mmCIF file of C-alpha atoms in Angstrom:
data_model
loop_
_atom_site.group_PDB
_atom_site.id
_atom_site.type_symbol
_atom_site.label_atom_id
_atom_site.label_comp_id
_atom_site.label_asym_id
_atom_site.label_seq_id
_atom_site.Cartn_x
_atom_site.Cartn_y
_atom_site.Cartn_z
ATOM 1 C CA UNK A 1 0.000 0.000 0.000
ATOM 2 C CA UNK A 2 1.704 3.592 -1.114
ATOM 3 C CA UNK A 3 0.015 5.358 1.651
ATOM 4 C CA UNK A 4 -0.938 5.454 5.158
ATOM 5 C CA UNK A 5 -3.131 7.870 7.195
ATOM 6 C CA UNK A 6 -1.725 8.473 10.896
ATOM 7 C CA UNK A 7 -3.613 10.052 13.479
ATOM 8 C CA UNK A 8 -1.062 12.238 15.995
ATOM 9 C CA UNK A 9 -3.502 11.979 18.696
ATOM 10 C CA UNK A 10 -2.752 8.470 19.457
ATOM 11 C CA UNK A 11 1.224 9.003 18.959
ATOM 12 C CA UNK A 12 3.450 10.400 21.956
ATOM 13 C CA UNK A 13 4.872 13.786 21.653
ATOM 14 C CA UNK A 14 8.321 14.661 20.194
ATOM 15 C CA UNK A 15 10.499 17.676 19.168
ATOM 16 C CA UNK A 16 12.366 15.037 17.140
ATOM 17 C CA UNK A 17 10.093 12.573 15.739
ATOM 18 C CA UNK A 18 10.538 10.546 11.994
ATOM 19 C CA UNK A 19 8.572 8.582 10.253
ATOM 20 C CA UNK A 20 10.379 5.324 8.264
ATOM 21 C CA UNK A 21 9.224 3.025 5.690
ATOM 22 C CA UNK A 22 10.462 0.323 4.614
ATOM 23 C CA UNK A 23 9.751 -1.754 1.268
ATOM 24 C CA UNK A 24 10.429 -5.014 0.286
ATOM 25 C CA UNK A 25 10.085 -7.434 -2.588
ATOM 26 C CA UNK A 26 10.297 -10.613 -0.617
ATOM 27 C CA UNK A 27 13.964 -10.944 -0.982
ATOM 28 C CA UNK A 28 15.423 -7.531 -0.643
ATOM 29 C CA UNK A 29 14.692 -4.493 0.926
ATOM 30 C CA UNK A 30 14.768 -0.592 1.048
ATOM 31 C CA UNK A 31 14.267 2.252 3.859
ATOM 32 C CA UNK A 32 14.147 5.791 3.929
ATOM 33 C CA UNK A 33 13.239 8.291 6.559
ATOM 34 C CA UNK A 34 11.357 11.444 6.816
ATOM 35 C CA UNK A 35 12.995 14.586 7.360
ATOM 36 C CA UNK A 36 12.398 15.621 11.533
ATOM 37 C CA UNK A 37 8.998 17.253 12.734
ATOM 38 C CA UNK A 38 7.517 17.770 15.808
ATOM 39 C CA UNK A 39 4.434 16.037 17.443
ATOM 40 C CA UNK A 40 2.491 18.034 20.992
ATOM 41 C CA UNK A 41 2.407 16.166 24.126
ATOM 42 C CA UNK A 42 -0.916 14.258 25.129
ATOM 43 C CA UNK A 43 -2.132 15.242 28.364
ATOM 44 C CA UNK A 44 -2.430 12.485 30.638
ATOM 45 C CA UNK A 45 -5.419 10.655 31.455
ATOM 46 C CA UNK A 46 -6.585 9.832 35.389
ATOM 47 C CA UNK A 47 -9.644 7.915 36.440
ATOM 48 C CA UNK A 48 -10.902 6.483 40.281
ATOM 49 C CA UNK A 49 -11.724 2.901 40.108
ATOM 50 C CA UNK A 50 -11.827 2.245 43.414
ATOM 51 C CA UNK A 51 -13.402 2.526 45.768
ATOM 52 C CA UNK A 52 -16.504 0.728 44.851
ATOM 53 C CA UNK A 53 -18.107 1.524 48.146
ATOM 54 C CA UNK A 54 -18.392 5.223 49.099
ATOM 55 C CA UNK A 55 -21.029 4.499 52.341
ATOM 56 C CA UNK A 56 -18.128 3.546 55.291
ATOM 57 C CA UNK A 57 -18.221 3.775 58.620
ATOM 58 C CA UNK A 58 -15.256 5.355 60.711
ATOM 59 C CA UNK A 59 -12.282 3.747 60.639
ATOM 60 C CA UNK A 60 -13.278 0.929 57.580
ATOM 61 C CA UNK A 61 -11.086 0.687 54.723
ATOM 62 C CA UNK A 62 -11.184 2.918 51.817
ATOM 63 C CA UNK A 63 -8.953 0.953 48.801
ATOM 64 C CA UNK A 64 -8.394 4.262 46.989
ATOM 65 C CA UNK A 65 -7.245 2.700 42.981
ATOM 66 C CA UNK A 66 -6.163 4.965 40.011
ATOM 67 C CA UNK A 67 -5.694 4.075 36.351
ATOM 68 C CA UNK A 68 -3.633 7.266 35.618
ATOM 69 C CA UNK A 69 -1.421 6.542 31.900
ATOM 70 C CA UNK A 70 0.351 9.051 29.206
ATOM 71 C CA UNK A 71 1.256 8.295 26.003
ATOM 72 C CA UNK A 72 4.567 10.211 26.880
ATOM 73 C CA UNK A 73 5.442 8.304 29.838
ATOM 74 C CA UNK A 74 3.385 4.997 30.073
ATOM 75 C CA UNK A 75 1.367 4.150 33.556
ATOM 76 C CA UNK A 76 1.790 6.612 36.425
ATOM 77 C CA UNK A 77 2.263 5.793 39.598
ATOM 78 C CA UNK A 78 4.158 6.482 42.696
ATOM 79 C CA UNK A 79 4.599 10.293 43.575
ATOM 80 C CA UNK A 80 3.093 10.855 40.013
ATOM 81 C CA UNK A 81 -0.565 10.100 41.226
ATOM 82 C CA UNK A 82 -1.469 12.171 44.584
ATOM 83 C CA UNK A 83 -4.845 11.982 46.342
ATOM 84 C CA UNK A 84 -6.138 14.720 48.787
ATOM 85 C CA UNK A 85 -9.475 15.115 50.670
ATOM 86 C CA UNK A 86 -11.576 18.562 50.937
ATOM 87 C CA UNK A 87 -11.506 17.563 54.815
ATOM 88 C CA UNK A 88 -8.659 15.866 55.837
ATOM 89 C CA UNK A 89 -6.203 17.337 53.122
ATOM 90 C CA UNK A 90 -3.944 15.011 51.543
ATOM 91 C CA UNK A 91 -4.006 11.527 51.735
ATOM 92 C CA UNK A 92 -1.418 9.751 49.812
ATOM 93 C CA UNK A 93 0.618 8.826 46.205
ATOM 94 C CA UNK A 94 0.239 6.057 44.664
ATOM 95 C CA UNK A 95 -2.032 4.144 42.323
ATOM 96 C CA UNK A 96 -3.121 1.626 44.967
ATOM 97 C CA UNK A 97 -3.583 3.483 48.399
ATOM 98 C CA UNK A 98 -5.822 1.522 51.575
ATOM 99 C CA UNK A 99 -6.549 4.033 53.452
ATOM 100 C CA UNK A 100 -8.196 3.466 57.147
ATOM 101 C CA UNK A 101 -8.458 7.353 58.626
ATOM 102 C CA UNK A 102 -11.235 9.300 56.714
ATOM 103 C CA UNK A 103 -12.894 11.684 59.340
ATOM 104 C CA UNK A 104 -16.721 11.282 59.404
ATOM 105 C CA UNK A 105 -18.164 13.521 57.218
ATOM 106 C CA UNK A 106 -18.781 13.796 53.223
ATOM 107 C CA UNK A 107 -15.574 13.839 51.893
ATOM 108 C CA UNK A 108 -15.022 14.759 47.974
ATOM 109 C CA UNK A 109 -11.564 13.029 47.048
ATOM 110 C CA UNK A 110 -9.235 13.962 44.323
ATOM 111 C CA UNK A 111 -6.910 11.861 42.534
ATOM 112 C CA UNK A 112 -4.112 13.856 40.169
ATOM 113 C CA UNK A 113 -2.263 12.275 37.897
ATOM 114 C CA UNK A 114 0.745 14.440 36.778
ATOM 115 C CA UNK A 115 3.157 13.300 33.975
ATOM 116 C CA UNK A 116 6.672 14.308 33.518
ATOM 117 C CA UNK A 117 5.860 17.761 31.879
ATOM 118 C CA UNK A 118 3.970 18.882 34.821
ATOM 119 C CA UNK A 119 0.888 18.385 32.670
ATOM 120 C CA UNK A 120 -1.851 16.866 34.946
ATOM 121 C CA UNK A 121 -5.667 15.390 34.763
ATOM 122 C CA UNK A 122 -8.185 14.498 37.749
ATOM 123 C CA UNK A 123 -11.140 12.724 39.147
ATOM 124 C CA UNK A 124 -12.823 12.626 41.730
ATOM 125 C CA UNK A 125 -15.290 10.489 44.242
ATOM 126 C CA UNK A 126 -17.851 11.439 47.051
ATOM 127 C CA UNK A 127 -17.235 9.436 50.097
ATOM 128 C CA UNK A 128 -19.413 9.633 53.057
ATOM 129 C CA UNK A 129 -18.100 8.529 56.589
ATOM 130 C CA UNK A 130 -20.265 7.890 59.559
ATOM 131 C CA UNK A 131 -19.472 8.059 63.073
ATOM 132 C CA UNK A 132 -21.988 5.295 64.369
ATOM 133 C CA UNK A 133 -20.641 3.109 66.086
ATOM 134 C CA UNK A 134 -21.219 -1.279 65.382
ATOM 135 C CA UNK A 135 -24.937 -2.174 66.199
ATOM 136 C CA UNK A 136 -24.732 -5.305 67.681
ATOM 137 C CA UNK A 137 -26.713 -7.911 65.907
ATOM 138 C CA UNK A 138 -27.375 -9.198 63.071
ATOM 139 C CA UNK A 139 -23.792 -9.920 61.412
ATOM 140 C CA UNK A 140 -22.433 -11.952 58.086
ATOM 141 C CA UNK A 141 -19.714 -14.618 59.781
ATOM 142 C CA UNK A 142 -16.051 -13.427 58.652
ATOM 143 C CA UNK A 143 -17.644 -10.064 57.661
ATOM 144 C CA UNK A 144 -14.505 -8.380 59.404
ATOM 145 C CA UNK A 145 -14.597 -4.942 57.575
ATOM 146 C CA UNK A 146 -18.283 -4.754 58.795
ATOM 147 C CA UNK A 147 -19.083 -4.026 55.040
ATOM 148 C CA UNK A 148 -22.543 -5.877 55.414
ATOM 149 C CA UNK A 149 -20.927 -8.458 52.532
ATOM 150 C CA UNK A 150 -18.229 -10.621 52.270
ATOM 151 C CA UNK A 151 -15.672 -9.538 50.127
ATOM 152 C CA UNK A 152 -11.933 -9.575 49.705
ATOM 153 C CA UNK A 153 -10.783 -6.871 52.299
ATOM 154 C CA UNK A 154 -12.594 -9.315 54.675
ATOM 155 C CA UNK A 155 -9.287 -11.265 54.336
ATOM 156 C CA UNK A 156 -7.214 -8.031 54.167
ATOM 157 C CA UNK A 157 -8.611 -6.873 57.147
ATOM 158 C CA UNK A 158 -8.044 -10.445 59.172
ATOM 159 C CA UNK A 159 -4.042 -10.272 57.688
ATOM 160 C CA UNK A 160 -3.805 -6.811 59.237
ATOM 161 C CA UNK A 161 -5.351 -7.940 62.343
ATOM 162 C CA UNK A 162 -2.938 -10.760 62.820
ATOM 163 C CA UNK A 163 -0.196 -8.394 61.615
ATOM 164 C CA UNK A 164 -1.105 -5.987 64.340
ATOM 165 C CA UNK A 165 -2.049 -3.045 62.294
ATOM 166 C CA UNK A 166 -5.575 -1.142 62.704
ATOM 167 C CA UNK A 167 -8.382 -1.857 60.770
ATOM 168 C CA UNK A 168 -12.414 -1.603 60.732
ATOM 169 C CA UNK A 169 -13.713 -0.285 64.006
ATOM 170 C CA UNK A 170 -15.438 -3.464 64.289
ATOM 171 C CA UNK A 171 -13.430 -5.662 63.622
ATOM 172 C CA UNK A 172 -11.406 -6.729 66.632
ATOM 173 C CA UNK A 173 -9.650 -9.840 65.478
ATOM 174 C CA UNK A 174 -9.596 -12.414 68.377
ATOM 175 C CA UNK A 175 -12.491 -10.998 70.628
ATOM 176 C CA UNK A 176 -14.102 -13.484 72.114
ATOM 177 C CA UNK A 177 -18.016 -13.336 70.821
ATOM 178 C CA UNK A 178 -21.212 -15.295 70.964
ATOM 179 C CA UNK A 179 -22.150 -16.443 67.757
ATOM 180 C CA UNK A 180 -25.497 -17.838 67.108
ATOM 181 C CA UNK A 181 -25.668 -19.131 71.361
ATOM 182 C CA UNK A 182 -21.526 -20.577 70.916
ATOM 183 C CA UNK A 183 -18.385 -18.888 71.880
ATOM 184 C CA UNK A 184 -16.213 -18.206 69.251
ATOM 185 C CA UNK A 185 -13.322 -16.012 68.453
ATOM 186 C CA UNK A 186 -14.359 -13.047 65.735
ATOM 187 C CA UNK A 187 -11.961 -14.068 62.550
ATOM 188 C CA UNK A 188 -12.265 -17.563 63.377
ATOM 189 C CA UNK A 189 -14.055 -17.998 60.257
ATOM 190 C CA UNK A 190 -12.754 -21.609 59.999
ATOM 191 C CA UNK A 191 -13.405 -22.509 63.516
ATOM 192 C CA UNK A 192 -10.214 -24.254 64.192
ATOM 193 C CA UNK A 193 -10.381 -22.676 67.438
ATOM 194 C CA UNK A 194 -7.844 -19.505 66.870
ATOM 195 C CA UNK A 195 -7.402 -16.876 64.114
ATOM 196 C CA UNK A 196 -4.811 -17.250 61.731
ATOM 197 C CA UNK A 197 -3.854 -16.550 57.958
ATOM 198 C CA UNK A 198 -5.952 -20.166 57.252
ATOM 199 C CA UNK A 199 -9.140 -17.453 57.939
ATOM 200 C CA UNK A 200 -7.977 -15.773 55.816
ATOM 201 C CA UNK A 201 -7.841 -18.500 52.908
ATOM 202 C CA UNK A 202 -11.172 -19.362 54.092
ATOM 203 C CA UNK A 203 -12.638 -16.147 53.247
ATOM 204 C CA UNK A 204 -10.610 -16.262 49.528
ATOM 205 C CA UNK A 205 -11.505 -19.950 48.866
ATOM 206 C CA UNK A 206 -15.244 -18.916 49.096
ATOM 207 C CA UNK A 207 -15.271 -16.045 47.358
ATOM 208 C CA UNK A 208 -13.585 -18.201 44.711
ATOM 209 C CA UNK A 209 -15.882 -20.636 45.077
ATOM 210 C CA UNK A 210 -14.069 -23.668 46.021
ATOM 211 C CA UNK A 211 -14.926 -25.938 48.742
ATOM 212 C CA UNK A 212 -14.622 -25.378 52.067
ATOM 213 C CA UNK A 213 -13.730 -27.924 55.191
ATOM 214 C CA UNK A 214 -15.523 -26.584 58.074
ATOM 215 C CA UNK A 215 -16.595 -28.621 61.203
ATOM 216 C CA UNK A 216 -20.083 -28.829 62.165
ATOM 217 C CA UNK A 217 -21.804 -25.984 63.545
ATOM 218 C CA UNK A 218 -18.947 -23.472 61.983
ATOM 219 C CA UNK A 219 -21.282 -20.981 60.122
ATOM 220 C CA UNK A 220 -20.102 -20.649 56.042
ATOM 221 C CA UNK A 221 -18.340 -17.721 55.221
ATOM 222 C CA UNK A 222 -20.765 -14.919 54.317
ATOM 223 C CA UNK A 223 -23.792 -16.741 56.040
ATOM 224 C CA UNK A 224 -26.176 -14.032 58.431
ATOM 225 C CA UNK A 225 -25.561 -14.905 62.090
ATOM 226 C CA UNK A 226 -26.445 -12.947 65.740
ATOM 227 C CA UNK A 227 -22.802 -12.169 67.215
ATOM 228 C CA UNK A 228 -22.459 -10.456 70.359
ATOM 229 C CA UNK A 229 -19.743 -9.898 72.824
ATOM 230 C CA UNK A 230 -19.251 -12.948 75.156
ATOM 231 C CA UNK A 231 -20.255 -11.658 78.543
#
């Protein structure tokens, strides 16, 4: 084909950019080049894609995700993609940021992406933090974010737990609770009889769908039970 149409909105920018073509007979071959031109710089492009869930309660995770790219640079990340509350100022770089601290309120969050030109695109999400505490009750077993639904930072939350490190309010790995009339730990999801990272696999391996070994009485993952604190 003699000719091709390029569109410069889908190429990166250059002060030095050529074009080369190359034709060939099947056996042997010829190239020449363009004299150099110039092509602008794209700005890039930033969009939230987590979280999903923008109802928490105080002190519940908030998995802040980015897909921030530039057809200069490639995928931004790192100090290149900032987030920042209009209450608690900012939070954070990266494109992957769990975040446990939002104040209650109605925070709007902002996520900038900012290539290497300084050129820079953002989104932003409406999060709304309550300050109510856990009403005993009515619980999903190994719901340890207190989401209301099992879901993968249920086994985040009981890694961090065994790790040490803070998580949901309500979620106090260990304590020793009444589920459905028998003492149990919370995070035993398993119900070997302590919390440890096999919860956690528990929690994964029925999201996944795979079987589950549990003994009898140990309520599935996800299932609706009445947990209260062991007196």
């Amino acid at each position: 084909d003699p000719g091709l149409a390029v569109d410069f909105d889908v190429l990166g920018g250059s002060v030095n950019a050529t074009f080369r073509v190359i034709a060939s007979d099947g056996v042997n071959s010829a190239s020449a080049s363009s004299t150099p031109f110039s092509v602008p710089t794209k700005l890039p492009n930033a969009q939230i894609i987590g979280p999903t869930r923008t109802s928490l309660r105080s002190g519940d995770l908030a998995w802040f995700q980015a897909a921030a790219w530039d057809l200069d640079d490639g995928t931004l990340d790192g100090p290149n993609v900032g987030w920042s509350s209009n209450l608690d100022g900012p939070l954070g770089h990266g494109a992957s940021l769990p975040y446990y601290t939002l104040s209650p309120g109605t925070h709007t969050v902002t996520m900038a992406a900012t290539d290497s030109e300084a050129n820079s695109a953002s989104d932003t999400i409406v999060i709304t933090v309550s300050a109510e505490p856990l009403i005993e009750g009515q619980r999903q077993w190994a719901d340890t974010d207190c989401s209301g639904a099992l879901d993968a930072t249920d086994a985040l939350s009981l890694l961090r737990g065994l790790a040490g490190l803070s998580g949901s309010a309500c979620d106090t790995i260990g304590a020793a609770v009444v589920v459905d009339g028998t003492a149990r730990d919370w995070g035993d999801t398993n119900c070997n009889g302590s919390v440890d990272i096999s919860d956690a696999m528990a929690v994964r391996r029925q999201l996944a769908g795979l079987p589950l070994s549990l003994p009898p009485g140990c309520p599935t993952p996800g299932a609706t039970v009445i947990a209260v604190p062991a007196p």
